[in-house]
Amino acid sequence: MINYKNINKLLLIIQVLLFLFLWIYTIIHFSELPEIIPQHYGFDGKPNVYGNKSMIWTLPNIGSLLLLLLNHVSKNTDSELLNISPKIKAKPELARTFVNALLVFILFLFSRILFEEIKIIKGFQESLSFFVPTIIIVMLVSIVGFNTYYHYKK
């Protein structure tokens, strides 16, 4: 039997660490940033839109909102905001674990993008690495696979 309670505790610890990284890393590097920074990246990973450095706070702010929203949803697995297989929803601990794992993926993705964005701004790299799209692909395949597996599981 899988102990979802312990898995969820571990996922919560990882969420908090990633959340803190988003904010602390941004705070530490904000004063060093030029007034104009990249705000958007093309498919090649290179910056293609630039704007004010205050936009660097976008990922930490969105990460904070998602942390609040998804933690609420994970505690209320009957929520209409949670659009997953009914077979997963029927098992609240499993649904909670699914949402918590999704949040870890998202916060990790945001942390990696922020980390690489600041490296780009400081001139240490020219574009986002292959790692960012890899995280997105793994996240999407995991979500679809998890839902499909439990949807067709007897």
PDB file of C-alpha atoms in Angstrom:
ATOM      1  CA  MET A   1       0.000   0.000   0.000  1.00  0.00           C
ATOM      2  CA  ILE A   2       1.358   3.393  -0.966  1.00  0.00           C
ATOM      3  CA  ASN A   3       1.679   5.857   1.901  1.00  0.00           C
ATOM      4  CA  TYR A   4       0.310   8.997   0.224  1.00  0.00           C
ATOM      5  CA  LYS A   5       0.540  10.985   3.456  1.00  0.00           C
ATOM      6  CA  ASN A   6       4.340  10.709   3.545  1.00  0.00           C
ATOM      7  CA  ILE A   7       4.608  11.394  -0.188  1.00  0.00           C
ATOM      8  CA  ASN A   8       2.486  14.538   0.242  1.00  0.00           C
ATOM      9  CA  LYS A   9       4.651  15.708   3.154  1.00  0.00           C
ATOM     10  CA  LEU A  10       7.750  15.313   0.988  1.00  0.00           C
ATOM     11  CA  LEU A  11       6.077  17.111  -1.924  1.00  0.00           C
ATOM     12  CA  LEU A  12       5.095  19.967   0.414  1.00  0.00           C
ATOM     13  CA  ILE A  13       8.700  20.337   1.589  1.00  0.00           C
ATOM     14  CA  ILE A  14       9.887  20.449  -2.038  1.00  0.00           C
ATOM     15  CA  GLN A  15       7.175  23.026  -2.874  1.00  0.00           C
ATOM     16  CA  VAL A  16       8.276  25.269  -0.011  1.00  0.00           C
ATOM     17  CA  LEU A  17      11.945  25.004  -1.021  1.00  0.00           C
ATOM     18  CA  LEU A  18      11.179  25.850  -4.660  1.00  0.00           C
ATOM     19  CA  PHE A  19       8.877  28.692  -3.587  1.00  0.00           C
ATOM     20  CA  LEU A  20      11.616  30.131  -1.356  1.00  0.00           C
ATOM     21  CA  PHE A  21      14.161  29.762  -4.153  1.00  0.00           C
ATOM     22  CA  LEU A  22      11.939  31.749  -6.545  1.00  0.00           C
ATOM     23  CA  TRP A  23      11.682  34.648  -4.135  1.00  0.00           C
ATOM     24  CA  ILE A  24      15.170  34.626  -2.567  1.00  0.00           C
ATOM     25  CA  TYR A  25      16.989  34.216  -5.896  1.00  0.00           C
ATOM     26  CA  THR A  26      14.993  37.096  -7.383  1.00  0.00           C
ATOM     27  CA  ILE A  27      15.583  39.339  -4.354  1.00  0.00           C
ATOM     28  CA  ILE A  28      19.331  38.615  -4.367  1.00  0.00           C
ATOM     29  CA  HIS A  29      19.786  39.381  -8.070  1.00  0.00           C
ATOM     30  CA  PHE A  30      17.227  42.156  -8.633  1.00  0.00           C
ATOM     31  CA  SER A  31      19.561  45.073  -7.853  1.00  0.00           C
ATOM     32  CA  GLU A  32      22.184  43.714 -10.282  1.00  0.00           C
ATOM     33  CA  LEU A  33      19.790  43.593 -13.244  1.00  0.00           C
ATOM     34  CA  PRO A  34      19.835  46.210 -16.020  1.00  0.00           C
ATOM     35  CA  GLU A  35      16.696  48.316 -16.507  1.00  0.00           C
ATOM     36  CA  ILE A  36      15.732  46.373 -19.673  1.00  0.00           C
ATOM     37  CA  ILE A  37      15.609  42.573 -19.491  1.00  0.00           C
ATOM     38  CA  PRO A  38      14.221  39.699 -21.616  1.00  0.00           C
ATOM     39  CA  GLN A  39      10.531  39.017 -21.014  1.00  0.00           C
ATOM     40  CA  HIS A  40       9.769  36.373 -23.606  1.00  0.00           C
ATOM     41  CA  TYR A  41      11.679  33.637 -25.375  1.00  0.00           C
ATOM     42  CA  GLY A  42      11.143  32.135 -28.829  1.00  0.00           C
ATOM     43  CA  PHE A  43      11.103  28.444 -29.726  1.00  0.00           C
ATOM     44  CA  ASP A  44      14.866  28.630 -30.146  1.00  0.00           C
ATOM     45  CA  GLY A  45      15.161  29.706 -26.488  1.00  0.00           C
ATOM     46  CA  LYS A  46      16.497  33.135 -27.396  1.00  0.00           C
ATOM     47  CA  PRO A  47      14.960  36.323 -25.989  1.00  0.00           C
ATOM     48  CA  ASN A  48      12.626  38.047 -28.451  1.00  0.00           C
ATOM     49  CA  VAL A  49      10.762  40.572 -26.257  1.00  0.00           C
ATOM     50  CA  TYR A  50      12.354  42.958 -23.777  1.00  0.00           C
ATOM     51  CA  GLY A  51      10.900  45.136 -21.045  1.00  0.00           C
ATOM     52  CA  ASN A  52      11.359  46.703 -17.631  1.00  0.00           C
ATOM     53  CA  LYS A  53      13.307  44.757 -15.022  1.00  0.00           C
ATOM     54  CA  SER A  54      10.324  44.808 -12.672  1.00  0.00           C
ATOM     55  CA  MET A  55       8.852  42.052 -14.845  1.00  0.00           C
ATOM     56  CA  ILE A  56      11.354  39.648 -13.239  1.00  0.00           C
ATOM     57  CA  TRP A  57       8.817  39.418 -10.384  1.00  0.00           C
ATOM     58  CA  THR A  58       6.250  37.764 -12.692  1.00  0.00           C
ATOM     59  CA  LEU A  59       7.338  34.162 -12.086  1.00  0.00           C
ATOM     60  CA  PRO A  60       7.590  34.468  -8.284  1.00  0.00           C
ATOM     61  CA  ASN A  61       4.156  36.139  -8.194  1.00  0.00           C
ATOM     62  CA  ILE A  62       2.496  33.555 -10.452  1.00  0.00           C
ATOM     63  CA  GLY A  63       4.244  30.810  -8.475  1.00  0.00           C
ATOM     64  CA  SER A  64       2.806  32.252  -5.249  1.00  0.00           C
ATOM     65  CA  LEU A  65      -0.712  32.366  -6.682  1.00  0.00           C
ATOM     66  CA  LEU A  66      -0.438  28.805  -7.986  1.00  0.00           C
ATOM     67  CA  LEU A  67       0.909  27.623  -4.636  1.00  0.00           C
ATOM     68  CA  LEU A  68      -2.129  29.079  -2.864  1.00  0.00           C
ATOM     69  CA  LEU A  69      -4.634  27.907  -5.476  1.00  0.00           C
ATOM     70  CA  LEU A  70      -3.311  24.375  -5.930  1.00  0.00           C
ATOM     71  CA  ASN A  71      -2.850  23.848  -2.198  1.00  0.00           C
ATOM     72  CA  HIS A  72      -6.505  24.807  -1.783  1.00  0.00           C
ATOM     73  CA  VAL A  73      -7.520  22.460  -4.607  1.00  0.00           C
ATOM     74  CA  SER A  74      -5.431  19.614  -3.154  1.00  0.00           C
ATOM     75  CA  LYS A  75      -7.341  19.924   0.117  1.00  0.00           C
ATOM     76  CA  ASN A  76     -10.688  20.097  -1.692  1.00  0.00           C
ATOM     77  CA  THR A  77     -10.438  17.329  -4.273  1.00  0.00           C
ATOM     78  CA  ASP A  78     -14.154  17.638  -5.122  1.00  0.00           C
ATOM     79  CA  SER A  79     -13.500  21.120  -6.496  1.00  0.00           C
ATOM     80  CA  GLU A  80     -14.623  21.848 -10.045  1.00  0.00           C
ATOM     81  CA  LEU A  81     -11.206  23.421 -10.538  1.00  0.00           C
ATOM     82  CA  LEU A  82      -9.732  19.924 -10.463  1.00  0.00           C
ATOM     83  CA  ASN A  83     -10.385  18.412 -13.886  1.00  0.00           C
ATOM     84  CA  ILE A  84      -9.015  14.885 -13.564  1.00  0.00           C
ATOM     85  CA  SER A  85     -10.317  11.363 -14.014  1.00  0.00           C
ATOM     86  CA  PRO A  86     -13.248  10.553 -11.690  1.00  0.00           C
ATOM     87  CA  LYS A  87     -11.352   7.418 -10.637  1.00  0.00           C
ATOM     88  CA  ILE A  88      -8.563   9.619  -9.285  1.00  0.00           C
ATOM     89  CA  LYS A  89     -11.029  12.023  -7.637  1.00  0.00           C
ATOM     90  CA  ALA A  90     -12.665   9.040  -5.918  1.00  0.00           C
ATOM     91  CA  LYS A  91      -9.401   8.545  -4.006  1.00  0.00           C
ATOM     92  CA  PRO A  92      -8.774  11.888  -2.236  1.00  0.00           C
ATOM     93  CA  GLU A  93      -5.218  11.037  -1.130  1.00  0.00           C
ATOM     94  CA  LEU A  94      -4.273  10.046  -4.674  1.00  0.00           C
ATOM     95  CA  ALA A  95      -5.859  13.222  -6.067  1.00  0.00           C
ATOM     96  CA  ARG A  96      -3.998  15.282  -3.457  1.00  0.00           C
ATOM     97  CA  THR A  97      -0.726  13.620  -4.445  1.00  0.00           C
ATOM     98  CA  PHE A  98      -1.440  14.290  -8.135  1.00  0.00           C
ATOM     99  CA  VAL A  99      -2.049  18.006  -7.493  1.00  0.00           C
ATOM    100  CA  ASN A 100       0.972  18.322  -5.201  1.00  0.00           C
ATOM    101  CA  ALA A 101       3.230  16.623  -7.766  1.00  0.00           C
ATOM    102  CA  LEU A 102       1.874  18.936 -10.470  1.00  0.00           C
ATOM    103  CA  LEU A 103       2.699  21.950  -8.312  1.00  0.00           C
ATOM    104  CA  VAL A 104       6.250  20.664  -7.779  1.00  0.00           C
ATOM    105  CA  PHE A 105       6.661  20.353 -11.567  1.00  0.00           C
ATOM    106  CA  ILE A 106       5.362  23.898 -12.106  1.00  0.00           C
ATOM    107  CA  LEU A 107       7.492  25.471  -9.364  1.00  0.00           C
ATOM    108  CA  PHE A 108      10.543  23.579 -10.625  1.00  0.00           C
ATOM    109  CA  LEU A 109       9.869  24.816 -14.154  1.00  0.00           C
ATOM    110  CA  PHE A 110       9.479  28.416 -12.938  1.00  0.00           C
ATOM    111  CA  SER A 111      12.655  28.135 -10.840  1.00  0.00           C
ATOM    112  CA  ARG A 112      14.646  26.787 -13.764  1.00  0.00           C
ATOM    113  CA  ILE A 113      13.360  29.487 -16.142  1.00  0.00           C
ATOM    114  CA  LEU A 114      14.172  32.215 -13.603  1.00  0.00           C
ATOM    115  CA  PHE A 115      17.631  30.757 -12.960  1.00  0.00           C
ATOM    116  CA  GLU A 116      18.406  30.613 -16.677  1.00  0.00           C
ATOM    117  CA  GLU A 117      16.857  34.022 -17.354  1.00  0.00           C
ATOM    118  CA  ILE A 118      19.187  35.676 -14.865  1.00  0.00           C
ATOM    119  CA  LYS A 119      22.146  33.783 -16.386  1.00  0.00           C
ATOM    120  CA  ILE A 120      21.106  35.128 -19.812  1.00  0.00           C
ATOM    121  CA  ILE A 121      20.761  38.672 -18.474  1.00  0.00           C
ATOM    122  CA  LYS A 122      24.232  38.462 -16.899  1.00  0.00           C
ATOM    123  CA  GLY A 123      25.708  37.126 -20.159  1.00  0.00           C
ATOM    124  CA  PHE A 124      26.571  33.617 -18.916  1.00  0.00           C
ATOM    125  CA  GLN A 125      24.397  31.964 -21.569  1.00  0.00           C
ATOM    126  CA  GLU A 126      22.673  33.080 -24.762  1.00  0.00           C
ATOM    127  CA  SER A 127      19.383  31.178 -24.608  1.00  0.00           C
ATOM    128  CA  LEU A 128      17.236  28.911 -22.479  1.00  0.00           C
ATOM    129  CA  SER A 129      18.673  25.398 -22.403  1.00  0.00           C
ATOM    130  CA  PHE A 130      17.044  22.232 -23.710  1.00  0.00           C
ATOM    131  CA  PHE A 131      16.218  21.451 -20.088  1.00  0.00           C
ATOM    132  CA  VAL A 132      13.232  23.842 -20.006  1.00  0.00           C
ATOM    133  CA  PRO A 133      11.271  22.211 -22.872  1.00  0.00           C
ATOM    134  CA  THR A 134      12.279  18.815 -21.463  1.00  0.00           C
ATOM    135  CA  ILE A 135      10.628  19.693 -18.130  1.00  0.00           C
ATOM    136  CA  ILE A 136       7.487  20.796 -19.976  1.00  0.00           C
ATOM    137  CA  ILE A 137       7.346  17.589 -22.032  1.00  0.00           C
ATOM    138  CA  VAL A 138       7.918  15.371 -18.981  1.00  0.00           C
ATOM    139  CA  MET A 139       5.221  17.281 -17.091  1.00  0.00           C
ATOM    140  CA  LEU A 140       2.665  16.946 -19.907  1.00  0.00           C
ATOM    141  CA  VAL A 141       3.419  13.266 -20.536  1.00  0.00           C
ATOM    142  CA  SER A 142       3.160  12.574 -16.789  1.00  0.00           C
ATOM    143  CA  ILE A 143      -0.203  14.332 -16.481  1.00  0.00           C
ATOM    144  CA  VAL A 144      -1.693  12.634 -19.535  1.00  0.00           C
ATOM    145  CA  GLY A 145      -0.197   9.263 -18.627  1.00  0.00           C
ATOM    146  CA  PHE A 146      -1.353   9.412 -15.009  1.00  0.00           C
ATOM    147  CA  ASN A 147      -4.897  10.408 -15.995  1.00  0.00           C
ATOM    148  CA  THR A 148      -5.079   7.821 -18.774  1.00  0.00           C
ATOM    149  CA  TYR A 149      -3.729   5.033 -16.566  1.00  0.00           C
ATOM    150  CA  TYR A 150      -6.273   5.642 -13.816  1.00  0.00           C
ATOM    151  CA  HIS A 151      -9.102   6.327 -16.257  1.00  0.00           C
ATOM    152  CA  TYR A 152      -8.750   2.884 -17.873  1.00  0.00           C
ATOM    153  CA  LYS A 153      -7.631   0.996 -14.755  1.00  0.00           C
ATOM    154  CA  LYS A 154     -10.247  -1.507 -13.624  1.00  0.00           C
TER     155      LYS A 154
END
